[in-house]
mmCIF file of C-alpha atoms in Angstrom:
data_model
loop_
_atom_site.group_PDB
_atom_site.id
_atom_site.type_symbol
_atom_site.label_atom_id
_atom_site.label_comp_id
_atom_site.label_asym_id
_atom_site.label_seq_id
_atom_site.Cartn_x
_atom_site.Cartn_y
_atom_site.Cartn_z
ATOM 1 C CA MET A 1 -190.011 -35.330 -34.972
ATOM 2 C CA THR A 2 -190.489 -34.155 -38.258
ATOM 3 C CA ARG A 3 -193.852 -31.889 -39.250
ATOM 4 C CA ILE A 4 -195.114 -32.276 -42.515
ATOM 5 C CA LEU A 5 -197.558 -30.390 -44.516
ATOM 6 C CA LEU A 6 -199.428 -32.173 -47.237
ATOM 7 C CA VAL A 7 -200.832 -30.409 -50.081
ATOM 8 C CA ASP A 8 -202.931 -32.340 -52.787
ATOM 9 C CA ASP A 9 -206.722 -31.544 -54.723
ATOM 10 C CA GLN A 10 -207.305 -35.176 -53.810
ATOM 11 C CA ALA A 11 -208.824 -36.020 -50.607
ATOM 12 C CA LEU A 12 -208.483 -39.935 -50.950
ATOM 13 C CA PHE A 13 -204.893 -39.691 -52.438
ATOM 14 C CA ARG A 14 -204.269 -36.971 -49.527
ATOM 15 C CA ALA A 15 -205.980 -39.832 -46.957
ATOM 16 C CA GLY A 16 -203.517 -41.914 -48.102
ATOM 17 C CA ILE A 17 -200.753 -40.212 -47.126
ATOM 18 C CA ALA A 18 -201.304 -38.566 -44.287
ATOM 19 C CA MET A 19 -201.903 -43.176 -42.792
ATOM 20 C CA VAL A 20 -198.271 -43.757 -44.094
ATOM 21 C CA LEU A 21 -197.094 -41.497 -42.230
ATOM 22 C CA ALA A 22 -199.490 -41.703 -39.130
ATOM 23 C CA SER A 23 -197.712 -45.120 -38.992
ATOM 24 C CA GLN A 24 -193.725 -43.743 -38.204
ATOM 25 C CA PRO A 25 -193.063 -42.852 -35.089
ATOM 26 C CA ASP A 26 -190.757 -39.832 -36.112
ATOM 27 C CA LEU A 27 -193.109 -38.455 -38.396
ATOM 28 C CA GLU A 28 -196.194 -36.207 -37.752
ATOM 29 C CA VAL A 29 -198.633 -34.801 -40.221
ATOM 30 C CA VAL A 30 -199.705 -31.231 -38.818
ATOM 31 C CA GLY A 31 -201.861 -29.641 -41.434
ATOM 32 C CA GLU A 32 -203.548 -30.497 -44.818
ATOM 33 C CA ALA A 33 -204.462 -28.578 -47.179
ATOM 34 C CA ALA A 34 -206.304 -28.764 -51.327
ATOM 35 C CA ASP A 35 -205.049 -26.010 -52.907
ATOM 36 C CA GLY A 36 -201.900 -24.101 -52.853
ATOM 37 C CA ASP A 37 -203.416 -20.832 -51.905
ATOM 38 C CA GLU A 38 -204.218 -22.254 -48.809
ATOM 39 C CA VAL A 39 -200.514 -22.867 -47.995
ATOM 40 C CA PRO A 40 -199.132 -19.322 -46.857
ATOM 41 C CA ALA A 41 -201.799 -19.570 -43.762
ATOM 42 C CA LEU A 42 -201.272 -23.061 -42.677
ATOM 43 C CA VAL A 43 -197.603 -22.721 -42.961
ATOM 44 C CA GLU A 44 -197.648 -19.862 -40.672
ATOM 45 C CA SER A 45 -199.754 -21.500 -38.638
ATOM 46 C CA THR A 46 -198.657 -25.262 -37.782
ATOM 47 C CA ARG A 47 -194.821 -24.505 -38.693
ATOM 48 C CA PRO A 48 -194.265 -27.549 -40.811
ATOM 49 C CA ASP A 49 -190.526 -29.087 -41.617
ATOM 50 C CA VAL A 50 -191.147 -30.525 -44.899
ATOM 51 C CA VAL A 51 -194.579 -29.225 -46.949
ATOM 52 C CA VAL A 52 -195.471 -32.328 -49.173
ATOM 53 C CA MET A 53 -197.060 -30.792 -52.569
ATOM 54 C CA ASP A 54 -198.838 -31.554 -55.419
ATOM 55 C CA VAL A 55 -197.541 -29.694 -58.496
ATOM 56 C CA ARG A 56 -200.544 -29.328 -59.923
ATOM 57 C CA MET A 57 -203.767 -28.192 -58.512
ATOM 58 C CA PRO A 58 -206.587 -25.765 -59.533
ATOM 59 C CA ARG A 59 -206.317 -22.543 -58.417
ATOM 60 C CA VAL A 60 -202.451 -22.774 -56.788
ATOM 61 C CA ASP A 61 -200.006 -24.744 -58.607
ATOM 62 C CA GLY A 62 -196.845 -25.978 -56.182
ATOM 63 C CA VAL A 63 -195.228 -24.055 -58.039
ATOM 64 C CA GLU A 64 -196.674 -20.799 -57.394
ATOM 65 C CA ALA A 65 -196.787 -21.922 -53.753
ATOM 66 C CA THR A 66 -193.619 -22.807 -53.118
ATOM 67 C CA ARG A 67 -192.217 -19.069 -54.959
ATOM 68 C CA ARG A 68 -194.535 -17.497 -52.143
ATOM 69 C CA LEU A 69 -193.076 -19.409 -49.505
ATOM 70 C CA VAL A 70 -189.634 -18.556 -50.322
ATOM 71 C CA GLU A 71 -190.142 -15.425 -51.228
ATOM 72 C CA ARG A 72 -191.522 -14.396 -47.934
ATOM 73 C CA HIS A 73 -189.360 -16.944 -45.681
ATOM 74 C CA GLY A 74 -186.366 -16.934 -47.223
ATOM 75 C CA GLU A 75 -184.399 -19.430 -45.356
ATOM 76 C CA ALA A 76 -186.343 -20.168 -42.916
ATOM 77 C CA ALA A 77 -189.077 -21.894 -45.556
ATOM 78 C CA PRO A 78 -190.396 -25.465 -44.815
ATOM 79 C CA ARG A 79 -188.673 -27.921 -47.178
ATOM 80 C CA VAL A 80 -191.260 -28.660 -50.029
ATOM 81 C CA LEU A 81 -191.018 -32.680 -51.627
ATOM 82 C CA VAL A 82 -193.343 -32.262 -54.794
ATOM 83 C CA LEU A 83 -195.331 -34.703 -56.173
ATOM 84 C CA THR A 84 -196.108 -35.373 -59.760
ATOM 85 C CA THR A 85 -197.420 -37.881 -62.107
ATOM 86 C CA PHE A 86 -195.293 -37.328 -64.308
ATOM 87 C CA ASP A 87 -191.633 -37.990 -64.962
ATOM 88 C CA LEU A 88 -190.257 -34.546 -66.492
ATOM 89 C CA ASP A 89 -193.444 -32.245 -65.798
ATOM 90 C CA ASP A 90 -192.057 -29.530 -66.936
ATOM 91 C CA LEU A 91 -193.759 -28.064 -63.589
ATOM 92 C CA VAL A 92 -191.358 -29.781 -61.904
ATOM 93 C CA ALA A 93 -188.239 -28.189 -63.285
ATOM 94 C CA ASP A 94 -189.919 -24.302 -62.404
ATOM 95 C CA ALA A 95 -190.774 -25.701 -59.132
ATOM 96 C CA ILE A 96 -186.959 -26.773 -58.166
ATOM 97 C CA GLU A 97 -186.299 -23.024 -59.863
ATOM 98 C CA ALA A 98 -188.412 -22.074 -57.465
ATOM 99 C CA GLY A 99 -186.822 -23.780 -54.739
ATOM 100 C CA ALA A 100 -188.708 -26.886 -53.997
ATOM 101 C CA SER A 101 -185.957 -29.591 -52.922
ATOM 102 C CA GLY A 102 -186.995 -32.400 -55.107
ATOM 103 C CA PHE A 103 -189.523 -34.941 -56.150
ATOM 104 C CA VAL A 104 -191.015 -37.667 -56.214
ATOM 105 C CA LEU A 105 -193.993 -39.477 -58.124
ATOM 106 C CA LYS A 106 -197.410 -40.092 -57.060
ATOM 107 C CA GLU A 107 -196.472 -43.949 -58.309
ATOM 108 C CA SER A 108 -193.953 -44.637 -55.964
ATOM 109 C CA ASP A 109 -193.767 -47.132 -52.986
ATOM 110 C CA PRO A 110 -194.782 -45.925 -49.818
ATOM 111 C CA GLU A 111 -190.977 -46.908 -48.574
ATOM 112 C CA LEU A 112 -189.491 -43.829 -50.989
ATOM 113 C CA LEU A 113 -191.813 -41.388 -50.463
ATOM 114 C CA LEU A 114 -190.924 -42.138 -46.740
ATOM 115 C CA ALA A 115 -187.231 -42.298 -47.168
ATOM 116 C CA ALA A 116 -187.765 -38.768 -49.668
ATOM 117 C CA ILE A 117 -189.114 -37.350 -47.245
ATOM 118 C CA ARG A 118 -186.784 -37.982 -44.031
ATOM 119 C CA ALA A 119 -183.881 -36.868 -46.682
ATOM 120 C CA VAL A 120 -185.739 -33.496 -47.798
ATOM 121 C CA ALA A 121 -185.721 -32.922 -44.070
ATOM 122 C CA ASP A 122 -182.232 -33.420 -43.602
ATOM 123 C CA GLY A 123 -180.802 -30.605 -46.316
ATOM 124 C CA THR A 124 -180.778 -33.572 -49.065
ATOM 125 C CA GLN A 125 -182.078 -32.946 -52.561
ATOM 126 C CA VAL A 126 -184.229 -36.575 -54.076
ATOM 127 C CA VAL A 127 -184.985 -36.281 -57.524
ATOM 128 C CA ALA A 128 -187.328 -39.058 -59.015
ATOM 129 C CA ALA A 129 -184.689 -42.035 -59.924
ATOM 130 C CA GLY A 130 -183.367 -41.849 -63.752
ATOM 131 C CA ALA A 131 -184.851 -38.121 -63.789
ATOM 132 C CA THR A 132 -182.101 -36.624 -62.378
ATOM 133 C CA ARG A 133 -179.653 -35.302 -65.817
ATOM 134 C CA ALA A 134 -182.283 -34.952 -68.066
ATOM 135 C CA LEU A 135 -184.370 -32.471 -65.312
ATOM 136 C CA PHE A 136 -181.310 -30.682 -64.739
ATOM 137 C CA GLU A 137 -180.185 -30.669 -68.452
ATOM 138 C CA ARG A 138 -183.748 -28.505 -68.397
ATOM 139 C CA PHE A 139 -181.758 -25.345 -66.926
ATOM 140 C CA ARG A 140 -178.901 -25.560 -69.575
ATOM 141 C CA GLY A 141 -181.341 -24.289 -71.848
ATOM 142 C CA ARG A 142 -182.136 -21.270 -69.226
ATOM 143 C CA ALA A 143 -178.289 -20.527 -69.245
ATOM 144 C CA ALA A 144 -176.867 -17.854 -68.425
ATOM 145 C CA SER A 145 -174.327 -16.386 -70.340
ATOM 146 C CA THR A 146 -171.555 -15.565 -67.344
ATOM 147 C CA PRO A 147 -172.265 -16.113 -63.628
ATOM 148 C CA GLY A 148 -172.639 -13.085 -61.563
ATOM 149 C CA ALA A 149 -170.586 -11.433 -59.176
ATOM 150 C CA GLU A 150 -172.067 -13.349 -56.593
ATOM 151 C CA TYR A 151 -169.648 -16.534 -58.113
ATOM 152 C CA ALA A 152 -166.592 -14.259 -58.104
ATOM 153 C CA ARG A 153 -166.671 -14.464 -54.427
ATOM 154 C CA LEU A 154 -165.656 -18.287 -54.244
ATOM 155 C CA THR A 155 -162.470 -19.255 -53.621
ATOM 156 C CA PRO A 156 -160.924 -21.671 -55.718
ATOM 157 C CA ARG A 157 -161.307 -24.344 -53.681
ATOM 158 C CA GLU A 158 -164.883 -23.513 -53.248
ATOM 159 C CA ARG A 159 -165.069 -23.387 -56.963
ATOM 160 C CA GLU A 160 -163.511 -27.139 -56.887
ATOM 161 C CA ILE A 161 -166.289 -28.504 -54.817
ATOM 162 C CA LEU A 162 -169.134 -26.877 -56.176
ATOM 163 C CA LEU A 163 -168.810 -28.362 -59.573
ATOM 164 C CA ARG A 164 -168.402 -31.886 -58.170
ATOM 165 C CA ALA A 165 -171.806 -31.238 -55.819
ATOM 166 C CA ALA A 166 -173.523 -30.004 -58.905
ATOM 167 C CA GLN A 167 -172.478 -32.944 -60.550
ATOM 168 C CA GLY A 168 -173.764 -34.962 -57.947
ATOM 169 C CA LEU A 169 -171.154 -36.336 -56.175
ATOM 170 C CA SER A 170 -171.947 -37.055 -52.385
ATOM 171 C CA ASN A 171 -170.136 -34.967 -49.161
ATOM 172 C CA ALA A 172 -168.169 -38.473 -49.302
ATOM 173 C CA GLU A 173 -166.980 -38.790 -53.084
ATOM 174 C CA ILE A 174 -166.096 -35.024 -53.045
ATOM 175 C CA ALA A 175 -164.071 -35.336 -49.866
ATOM 176 C CA ALA A 176 -162.064 -38.693 -51.342
ATOM 177 C CA ALA A 177 -161.442 -36.989 -54.789
ATOM 178 C CA GLU A 178 -160.352 -33.644 -53.307
ATOM 179 C CA PHE A 179 -158.191 -35.353 -50.198
ATOM 180 C CA LEU A 180 -160.509 -33.283 -47.781
ATOM 181 C CA SER A 181 -162.333 -34.789 -44.807
ATOM 182 C CA GLU A 182 -166.227 -35.026 -45.312
ATOM 183 C CA ALA A 183 -166.694 -32.958 -42.204
ATOM 184 C CA THR A 184 -164.220 -30.249 -44.183
ATOM 185 C CA VAL A 185 -166.429 -30.656 -47.447
ATOM 186 C CA LYS A 186 -169.894 -30.188 -45.586
ATOM 187 C CA THR A 187 -168.281 -26.950 -44.497
ATOM 188 C CA HIS A 188 -166.829 -25.466 -47.589
ATOM 189 C CA VAL A 189 -170.924 -26.909 -49.610
ATOM 190 C CA SER A 190 -172.314 -24.719 -46.780
ATOM 191 C CA ARG A 191 -170.050 -21.167 -47.309
ATOM 192 C CA ILE A 192 -171.036 -22.318 -50.993
ATOM 193 C CA LEU A 193 -174.596 -22.217 -50.820
ATOM 194 C CA GLY A 194 -173.971 -18.771 -48.227
ATOM 195 C CA LYS A 195 -171.666 -16.959 -51.277
ATOM 196 C CA LEU A 196 -174.267 -17.841 -53.805
ATOM 197 C CA ASP A 197 -177.804 -17.243 -51.589
ATOM 198 C CA LEU A 198 -178.654 -21.115 -52.086
ATOM 199 C CA ARG A 199 -180.941 -23.034 -50.010
ATOM 200 C CA ASP A 200 -179.588 -26.359 -50.767
ATOM 201 C CA ARG A 201 -177.734 -28.858 -53.257
ATOM 202 C CA VAL A 202 -180.608 -28.991 -55.312
ATOM 203 C CA GLN A 203 -180.612 -25.118 -56.348
ATOM 204 C CA LEU A 204 -176.968 -25.434 -56.468
ATOM 205 C CA VAL A 205 -176.933 -28.225 -59.299
ATOM 206 C CA VAL A 206 -179.549 -25.135 -60.868
ATOM 207 C CA TYR A 207 -176.804 -22.316 -60.847
ATOM 208 C CA ALA A 208 -174.164 -24.478 -62.004
ATOM 209 C CA TYR A 209 -176.560 -25.966 -65.008
ATOM 210 C CA GLU A 210 -177.677 -22.056 -65.368
ATOM 211 C CA HIS A 211 -174.485 -20.668 -65.463
ATOM 212 C CA GLY A 212 -173.200 -22.550 -68.145
ATOM 213 C CA LEU A 213 -170.880 -24.246 -65.069
ATOM 214 C CA LEU A 214 -171.264 -28.084 -66.223
#
């Protein structure tokens, strides 16, 4: 059972999502909030696996709420799936950089939202269709001149796999390209995330763009 916290300032919108989630045997809504300032206490009391969070809220927006969760809980923080009305909202890029695992549009079909929640809970990044390259190109403008000392800890093979993953290849595609098993690729990706102190593959892509590796 995947436990979900809903955060959106529109009560009717929250109620609609809650009804959709309640129809699924593997998903459970464990709490609701109308603003990001309520998130820390609710996460402590409800222990969600995924926080489905609006990016724009009146007091504490989804970016700051995500940042606070990651700073407070680190790797133990729940996954954050950001909801937005705008396809390439600047706040979405900020939320991804703060630690969100992806975003979907509020106008998305319920089936897509359900799939996105399950994917994020499983550790997969989710970016609204058609927005991936345009979104991550925004990080290129924030690129540092060179990677930090943490990059030097990667082996040559891990650097190759980092680039493949940052280009959006799945574990299966990386395995085929590098003549490795999927299990080996998964192990490499896990080690890369650990050495670079990244939470998931979304953060890996951000890292690659910010440091000019792509």
